[in-house]
Every structure is written in structure tokens, then in C-alpha cells.
Short mmCIF file of N, CA and C in Angstrom, two decimals:
data_model
loop_
_atom_site.label_atom_id
_atom_site.label_comp_id
_atom_site.label_asym_id
_atom_site.label_seq_id
_atom_site.Cartn_x
_atom_site.Cartn_y
_atom_site.Cartn_z
N MET A 1 -29.55 61.75 47.30
CA MET A 1 -30.09 62.45 48.45
C MET A 1 -30.12 61.49 49.62
N SER A 2 -29.65 61.93 50.77
CA SER A 2 -29.73 61.04 51.93
C SER A 2 -29.55 61.83 53.21
N PHE A 3 -30.17 61.33 54.24
CA PHE A 3 -29.96 61.84 55.59
C PHE A 3 -28.77 61.09 56.12
N GLN A 4 -27.74 61.79 56.54
CA GLN A 4 -26.48 61.15 56.90
C GLN A 4 -26.40 60.84 58.39
N ASN A 5 -25.75 59.74 58.72
CA ASN A 5 -25.39 59.40 60.10
C ASN A 5 -26.58 59.34 61.05
N THR A 6 -27.66 58.71 60.63
CA THR A 6 -28.84 58.60 61.48
C THR A 6 -28.49 57.99 62.83
N SER A 7 -27.63 56.99 62.84
CA SER A 7 -27.28 56.31 64.09
C SER A 7 -26.63 57.27 65.09
N ASP A 8 -25.94 58.28 64.62
CA ASP A 8 -25.31 59.26 65.52
C ASP A 8 -26.33 60.09 66.28
N PHE A 9 -27.53 60.22 65.73
CA PHE A 9 -28.53 61.10 66.33
C PHE A 9 -29.55 60.36 67.19
N LEU A 10 -29.56 59.04 67.16
CA LEU A 10 -30.59 58.27 67.87
C LEU A 10 -30.59 58.53 69.37
N GLU A 11 -29.44 58.86 69.95
CA GLU A 11 -29.34 59.11 71.39
C GLU A 11 -29.68 60.56 71.76
N CYS A 12 -29.84 61.43 70.78
CA CYS A 12 -30.10 62.85 71.07
C CYS A 12 -31.46 63.03 71.73
N ARG A 13 -31.53 63.98 72.64
CA ARG A 13 -32.75 64.23 73.40
C ARG A 13 -33.92 64.62 72.49
N TYR A 14 -33.68 65.44 71.47
CA TYR A 14 -34.77 65.95 70.65
C TYR A 14 -34.94 65.19 69.34
N PHE A 15 -34.28 64.05 69.20
CA PHE A 15 -34.42 63.25 67.98
C PHE A 15 -35.56 62.26 68.19
N THR A 16 -36.63 62.40 67.43
CA THR A 16 -37.74 61.47 67.53
C THR A 16 -37.82 60.57 66.31
N SER A 17 -37.54 61.13 65.17
CA SER A 17 -37.47 60.34 63.94
C SER A 17 -36.67 61.15 62.92
N GLU A 18 -36.30 60.49 61.85
CA GLU A 18 -35.54 61.18 60.81
C GLU A 18 -36.34 62.35 60.24
N GLN A 19 -37.66 62.20 60.11
CA GLN A 19 -38.49 63.24 59.52
C GLN A 19 -38.74 64.41 60.46
N THR A 20 -38.68 64.19 61.77
CA THR A 20 -39.01 65.27 62.72
C THR A 20 -37.81 65.79 63.49
N ALA A 21 -36.61 65.37 63.16
CA ALA A 21 -35.42 65.83 63.87
C ALA A 21 -35.25 67.34 63.72
N LEU A 22 -34.86 68.01 64.79
CA LEU A 22 -34.64 69.46 64.73
C LEU A 22 -33.36 69.79 63.97
N LEU A 23 -32.34 68.95 64.10
CA LEU A 23 -31.07 69.16 63.41
C LEU A 23 -30.83 67.98 62.49
N ARG A 24 -30.63 68.27 61.22
CA ARG A 24 -30.41 67.20 60.24
C ARG A 24 -29.19 67.51 59.39
N GLN A 25 -28.51 66.48 58.99
CA GLN A 25 -27.33 66.61 58.14
C GLN A 25 -27.68 65.97 56.79
N TRP A 26 -27.34 66.67 55.70
CA TRP A 26 -27.69 66.20 54.36
C TRP A 26 -26.46 66.16 53.48
N GLN A 27 -26.50 65.29 52.48
CA GLN A 27 -25.46 65.25 51.47
C GLN A 27 -26.13 64.99 50.13
N PHE A 28 -25.81 65.82 49.14
CA PHE A 28 -26.40 65.71 47.81
C PHE A 28 -25.31 65.65 46.77
N GLN A 29 -25.56 64.90 45.72
CA GLN A 29 -24.66 64.83 44.58
C GLN A 29 -25.06 65.93 43.59
N GLU A 30 -24.20 66.24 42.67
CA GLU A 30 -24.47 67.26 41.66
C GLU A 30 -25.78 66.96 40.94
N ALA A 31 -26.61 67.97 40.76
CA ALA A 31 -27.90 67.94 40.06
C ALA A 31 -29.02 67.28 40.87
N ASP A 32 -28.78 66.82 42.10
CA ASP A 32 -29.85 66.31 42.94
C ASP A 32 -30.77 67.46 43.34
N MET A 33 -32.07 67.21 43.32
CA MET A 33 -33.04 68.19 43.79
C MET A 33 -33.20 68.04 45.30
N LEU A 34 -33.22 69.16 46.02
CA LEU A 34 -33.43 69.11 47.46
C LEU A 34 -34.91 68.95 47.74
N PRO A 35 -35.27 68.28 48.83
CA PRO A 35 -36.68 68.15 49.17
C PRO A 35 -37.23 69.50 49.63
N GLU A 36 -38.53 69.61 49.70
CA GLU A 36 -39.16 70.83 50.20
C GLU A 36 -38.93 70.87 51.71
N LEU A 37 -37.97 71.65 52.14
CA LEU A 37 -37.53 71.63 53.53
C LEU A 37 -38.41 72.46 54.46
N ASN A 38 -39.00 73.52 53.95
CA ASN A 38 -39.68 74.47 54.82
C ASN A 38 -41.18 74.54 54.57
N ARG A 39 -41.83 73.41 54.42
CA ARG A 39 -43.27 73.41 54.14
C ARG A 39 -44.08 74.01 55.28
N ASN A 40 -43.90 73.53 56.51
CA ASN A 40 -44.70 74.00 57.64
C ASN A 40 -43.87 74.65 58.74
N LYS A 41 -42.61 74.90 58.46
CA LYS A 41 -41.75 75.43 59.50
C LYS A 41 -40.60 76.22 58.88
N GLY A 42 -40.01 77.09 59.66
CA GLY A 42 -38.83 77.80 59.20
C GLY A 42 -37.62 76.89 59.31
N ILE A 43 -36.61 77.19 58.51
CA ILE A 43 -35.40 76.37 58.48
C ILE A 43 -34.18 77.30 58.47
N LEU A 44 -33.20 77.00 59.30
CA LEU A 44 -31.88 77.59 59.17
C LEU A 44 -31.04 76.58 58.43
N LEU A 45 -30.49 76.97 57.29
CA LEU A 45 -29.70 76.07 56.46
C LEU A 45 -28.26 76.57 56.47
N TYR A 46 -27.34 75.70 56.87
CA TYR A 46 -25.91 76.03 56.86
C TYR A 46 -25.23 75.13 55.85
N LEU A 47 -24.71 75.72 54.79
CA LEU A 47 -24.04 74.96 53.74
C LEU A 47 -22.57 74.80 54.13
N VAL A 48 -22.16 73.57 54.38
CA VAL A 48 -20.79 73.27 54.79
C VAL A 48 -19.86 73.31 53.59
N SER A 49 -20.26 72.65 52.51
CA SER A 49 -19.43 72.62 51.31
C SER A 49 -20.32 72.45 50.09
N GLY A 50 -19.79 72.85 48.94
CA GLY A 50 -20.54 72.73 47.70
C GLY A 50 -21.26 74.01 47.34
N THR A 51 -22.21 73.88 46.42
CA THR A 51 -22.99 75.02 45.94
C THR A 51 -24.43 74.56 45.72
N ILE A 52 -25.37 75.43 46.07
CA ILE A 52 -26.79 75.14 45.88
C ILE A 52 -27.40 76.28 45.07
N GLU A 53 -28.15 75.94 44.02
CA GLU A 53 -28.91 76.92 43.24
C GLU A 53 -30.34 76.88 43.75
N MET A 54 -30.91 78.09 44.02
CA MET A 54 -32.22 78.17 44.65
C MET A 54 -33.18 79.05 43.88
N ALA A 55 -34.45 78.70 43.95
CA ALA A 55 -35.55 79.55 43.53
C ALA A 55 -36.35 79.85 44.79
N LEU A 56 -36.55 81.13 45.09
CA LEU A 56 -37.19 81.54 46.34
C LEU A 56 -38.50 82.26 46.10
N GLY A 57 -39.45 81.61 45.48
CA GLY A 57 -40.75 82.22 45.25
C GLY A 57 -40.63 83.48 44.42
N SER A 58 -41.11 84.61 44.96
CA SER A 58 -41.09 85.87 44.21
C SER A 58 -39.76 86.62 44.32
N PHE A 59 -38.80 86.10 45.08
CA PHE A 59 -37.49 86.72 45.20
C PHE A 59 -36.60 86.24 44.07
N PRO A 60 -35.54 86.98 43.74
CA PRO A 60 -34.64 86.56 42.66
C PRO A 60 -33.97 85.22 42.98
N ASP A 61 -33.73 84.44 41.93
CA ASP A 61 -33.00 83.18 42.10
C ASP A 61 -31.63 83.49 42.69
N ALA A 62 -31.09 82.56 43.43
CA ALA A 62 -29.82 82.79 44.11
C ALA A 62 -28.97 81.52 44.07
N LYS A 63 -27.70 81.71 44.32
CA LYS A 63 -26.76 80.59 44.43
C LYS A 63 -25.94 80.85 45.69
N ILE A 64 -25.88 79.85 46.57
CA ILE A 64 -25.06 80.00 47.77
C ILE A 64 -23.95 78.96 47.76
N GLY A 65 -22.83 79.32 48.37
CA GLY A 65 -21.68 78.44 48.42
C GLY A 65 -21.36 78.03 49.85
N GLY A 66 -20.32 77.23 49.99
CA GLY A 66 -19.92 76.72 51.29
C GLY A 66 -19.69 77.80 52.32
N SER A 67 -19.95 77.47 53.57
CA SER A 67 -19.78 78.35 54.74
C SER A 67 -20.78 79.50 54.76
N GLN A 68 -21.93 79.32 54.13
CA GLN A 68 -22.98 80.34 54.18
C GLN A 68 -24.18 79.78 54.92
N ILE A 69 -24.90 80.68 55.59
CA ILE A 69 -26.10 80.30 56.32
C ILE A 69 -27.27 81.06 55.75
N LEU A 70 -28.43 80.43 55.73
CA LEU A 70 -29.61 81.02 55.12
C LEU A 70 -30.82 80.70 55.98
N PHE A 71 -31.65 81.70 56.28
CA PHE A 71 -32.91 81.47 56.99
C PHE A 71 -34.02 81.40 55.96
N LEU A 72 -34.78 80.33 55.99
CA LEU A 72 -35.91 80.12 55.08
C LEU A 72 -37.20 80.12 55.88
N PRO A 73 -37.93 81.24 55.92
CA PRO A 73 -39.21 81.25 56.63
C PRO A 73 -40.17 80.26 55.98
N HIS A 74 -41.12 79.79 56.76
CA HIS A 74 -42.04 78.78 56.23
C HIS A 74 -42.96 79.32 55.14
N ASN A 75 -43.08 80.61 55.03
CA ASN A 75 -44.01 81.18 54.05
C ASN A 75 -43.35 81.55 52.73
N ILE A 76 -42.08 81.17 52.52
CA ILE A 76 -41.40 81.42 51.25
C ILE A 76 -41.21 80.09 50.54
N THR A 77 -41.71 79.99 49.32
CA THR A 77 -41.53 78.77 48.55
C THR A 77 -40.06 78.61 48.21
N PHE A 78 -39.51 77.44 48.49
CA PHE A 78 -38.08 77.20 48.33
C PHE A 78 -37.87 75.94 47.50
N TYR A 79 -37.22 76.10 46.35
CA TYR A 79 -36.82 74.97 45.52
C TYR A 79 -35.33 75.10 45.27
N ALA A 80 -34.62 73.98 45.31
CA ALA A 80 -33.17 74.06 45.11
C ALA A 80 -32.64 72.76 44.54
N LYS A 81 -31.47 72.90 43.92
CA LYS A 81 -30.73 71.72 43.47
C LYS A 81 -29.25 71.96 43.73
N ALA A 82 -28.55 70.87 43.92
CA ALA A 82 -27.11 70.96 44.16
C ALA A 82 -26.40 71.21 42.84
N ALA A 83 -25.57 72.27 42.79
CA ALA A 83 -24.80 72.57 41.59
C ALA A 83 -23.52 71.75 41.57
N GLU A 84 -23.14 71.22 42.70
CA GLU A 84 -21.99 70.31 42.82
C GLU A 84 -22.22 69.51 44.09
N ASN A 85 -21.37 68.54 44.37
CA ASN A 85 -21.54 67.76 45.60
C ASN A 85 -21.62 68.71 46.78
N SER A 86 -22.65 68.57 47.60
CA SER A 86 -22.90 69.53 48.67
C SER A 86 -23.25 68.82 49.97
N ARG A 87 -22.78 69.40 51.07
CA ARG A 87 -23.14 68.93 52.41
C ARG A 87 -23.66 70.13 53.18
N PHE A 88 -24.78 69.93 53.90
CA PHE A 88 -25.31 71.01 54.71
C PHE A 88 -26.09 70.48 55.89
N PHE A 89 -26.32 71.36 56.85
CA PHE A 89 -27.13 71.07 58.02
C PHE A 89 -28.38 71.93 57.94
N THR A 90 -29.48 71.38 58.43
CA THR A 90 -30.70 72.17 58.59
C THR A 90 -31.12 72.11 60.05
N CYS A 91 -31.58 73.23 60.54
CA CYS A 91 -32.11 73.32 61.89
C CYS A 91 -33.54 73.81 61.78
N THR A 92 -34.48 73.00 62.24
CA THR A 92 -35.89 73.33 62.14
C THR A 92 -36.26 74.37 63.19
N VAL A 93 -37.04 75.34 62.76
CA VAL A 93 -37.55 76.38 63.65
C VAL A 93 -39.06 76.21 63.67
N PRO A 94 -39.59 75.44 64.64
CA PRO A 94 -41.01 75.09 64.61
C PRO A 94 -41.95 76.26 64.85
N GLN A 95 -41.48 77.30 65.51
CA GLN A 95 -42.32 78.45 65.78
C GLN A 95 -41.71 79.67 65.11
N HIS A 96 -42.47 80.74 65.06
CA HIS A 96 -42.01 81.98 64.46
C HIS A 96 -40.84 82.54 65.25
N ILE A 97 -39.76 82.90 64.57
CA ILE A 97 -38.62 83.55 65.22
C ILE A 97 -38.96 85.03 65.38
N PRO A 98 -38.85 85.58 66.58
CA PRO A 98 -39.18 86.99 66.78
C PRO A 98 -38.09 87.90 66.23
N LEU A 99 -38.05 88.04 64.91
CA LEU A 99 -37.08 88.91 64.27
C LEU A 99 -37.53 90.36 64.38
N CYS A 100 -36.59 91.26 64.29
CA CYS A 100 -36.91 92.68 64.29
C CYS A 100 -37.79 92.98 63.08
N CYS A 101 -38.91 93.62 63.27
CA CYS A 101 -39.83 93.87 62.16
C CYS A 101 -39.52 95.19 61.45
N ARG A 102 -38.42 95.85 61.81
CA ARG A 102 -38.08 97.11 61.15
C ARG A 102 -37.61 96.89 59.73
N TYR A 103 -37.06 95.71 59.46
CA TYR A 103 -36.58 95.40 58.12
C TYR A 103 -37.30 94.15 57.62
N ASP A 104 -37.75 94.19 56.39
CA ASP A 104 -38.30 92.98 55.80
C ASP A 104 -37.28 92.41 54.83
N LEU A 105 -37.58 91.30 54.17
CA LEU A 105 -36.61 90.67 53.28
C LEU A 105 -36.23 91.58 52.12
N LEU A 106 -37.15 92.40 51.65
CA LEU A 106 -36.81 93.31 50.56
C LEU A 106 -35.79 94.34 51.01
N ASP A 107 -35.90 94.80 52.27
CA ASP A 107 -34.92 95.75 52.79
C ASP A 107 -33.53 95.13 52.80
N LEU A 108 -33.44 93.84 53.05
CA LEU A 108 -32.14 93.19 53.13
C LEU A 108 -31.46 93.09 51.77
N GLN A 109 -32.20 93.35 50.69
CA GLN A 109 -31.63 93.29 49.36
C GLN A 109 -31.03 94.62 48.92
N GLN A 110 -31.07 95.64 49.79
CA GLN A 110 -30.50 96.94 49.43
C GLN A 110 -29.02 96.77 49.15
N ASP A 111 -28.56 97.47 48.15
CA ASP A 111 -27.16 97.38 47.78
C ASP A 111 -26.30 97.98 48.88
N ILE A 112 -25.18 97.38 49.16
CA ILE A 112 -24.30 97.84 50.23
C ILE A 112 -23.77 99.24 49.99
N LYS A 113 -23.75 99.69 48.73
CA LYS A 113 -23.25 101.04 48.46
C LYS A 113 -24.19 102.12 48.99
N ASN A 114 -25.37 101.73 49.46
CA ASN A 114 -26.30 102.69 50.05
C ASN A 114 -25.92 103.06 51.48
N LEU A 115 -24.82 102.52 51.97
CA LEU A 115 -24.40 102.85 53.32
C LEU A 115 -24.05 104.33 53.41
N ASN A 116 -24.41 104.95 54.53
CA ASN A 116 -24.15 106.36 54.75
C ASN A 116 -23.27 106.47 56.00
N ASN A 117 -22.01 106.83 55.81
CA ASN A 117 -21.06 106.92 56.93
C ASN A 117 -20.97 105.61 57.70
N GLY A 118 -21.04 104.49 56.98
CA GLY A 118 -20.91 103.19 57.63
C GLY A 118 -22.16 102.71 58.34
N LYS A 119 -23.27 103.43 58.20
CA LYS A 119 -24.50 103.03 58.87
C LYS A 119 -25.57 102.74 57.83
N LEU A 120 -26.44 101.80 58.15
CA LEU A 120 -27.55 101.50 57.26
C LEU A 120 -28.54 102.66 57.26
N PRO A 121 -29.18 102.92 56.13
CA PRO A 121 -30.22 103.94 56.11
C PRO A 121 -31.41 103.45 56.93
N PRO A 122 -32.25 104.39 57.39
CA PRO A 122 -33.42 103.96 58.17
C PRO A 122 -34.32 103.08 57.31
N PRO A 123 -35.07 102.18 57.93
CA PRO A 123 -35.94 101.29 57.16
C PRO A 123 -37.06 102.07 56.49
N ARG A 124 -37.50 101.52 55.35
CA ARG A 124 -38.65 102.12 54.68
C ARG A 124 -39.90 101.84 55.50
N LYS A 125 -40.87 102.73 55.40
CA LYS A 125 -42.15 102.49 56.05
C LYS A 125 -42.84 101.36 55.31
N LYS A 126 -43.28 100.37 56.04
CA LYS A 126 -43.97 99.24 55.41
C LYS A 126 -45.46 99.54 55.40
N SER A 127 -46.06 99.35 54.26
CA SER A 127 -47.51 99.57 54.18
C SER A 127 -48.22 98.26 54.46
N ARG A 128 -49.20 98.34 55.29
CA ARG A 128 -50.00 97.15 55.62
C ARG A 128 -51.45 97.45 55.30
N ALA A 129 -52.06 96.51 54.60
CA ALA A 129 -53.47 96.70 54.22
C ALA A 129 -54.37 96.15 55.28
#
């Protein structure tokens, strides 16, 4: 596990330290465990190459491959390990991203065959206690 090319980022306007950088580049060897990336903040993770196996709290385990992007909100427990040599970038999202609240993460898991004439079905009513 290592933060790559620290010297390349020292001149960046928003680089204050390796731990607080908004944009970070990572490289992991097979079976390396990833650090807890989204403890107090959201993370956009872009996997450049390789494969990562993930456990996402109460959501089903997943595996993502190269050229995929993933948003990890700060309130979802995220554990992962590299299934093969992997390189990825993370972009820290220090504040809440104003996403459309019509769909929650469970809605995004709907099977694509539920499409009706090429359009998504209307969102389910979310119950709030």
C-alpha cells in the first residue's frame, strides 16, 4: 500500500499533506487491504486498473474492475482488498453532495430489465420515521 508520487502534488494549491489531500493516487498489490477511506467524508473512487473486492456495510458485497467509478458516502462502512494489482484515484468530498433525493442507493440496485419503454420507473416512496 502506498500513496504514489507525493512530490508531484506538493505544488498543488489544495495539497496540504498526504493525509488531507483532496485528490490522491493509490497503488495496491494483490491481497492488500485498502485503508478506511471514507471515515468522515465522502469519496469518489476511480479504479484505473485492476480489481477491488468490497464489503459495503448492509449492501451486497461487490467487485469492481478497471475504468469504473464509485461514490462512497461517509455513512456507508467500506472495506476492500485488491484482488489483483490495482491503481486508483480518490477524490475527497468534504461536504455532502447535493444528490437528487428521488432515488436512494436501494433504488439504484433495481434490475435493468425493469425499464419501461427505455425509461426508469418512478421512484418508490421513501418512508421516513
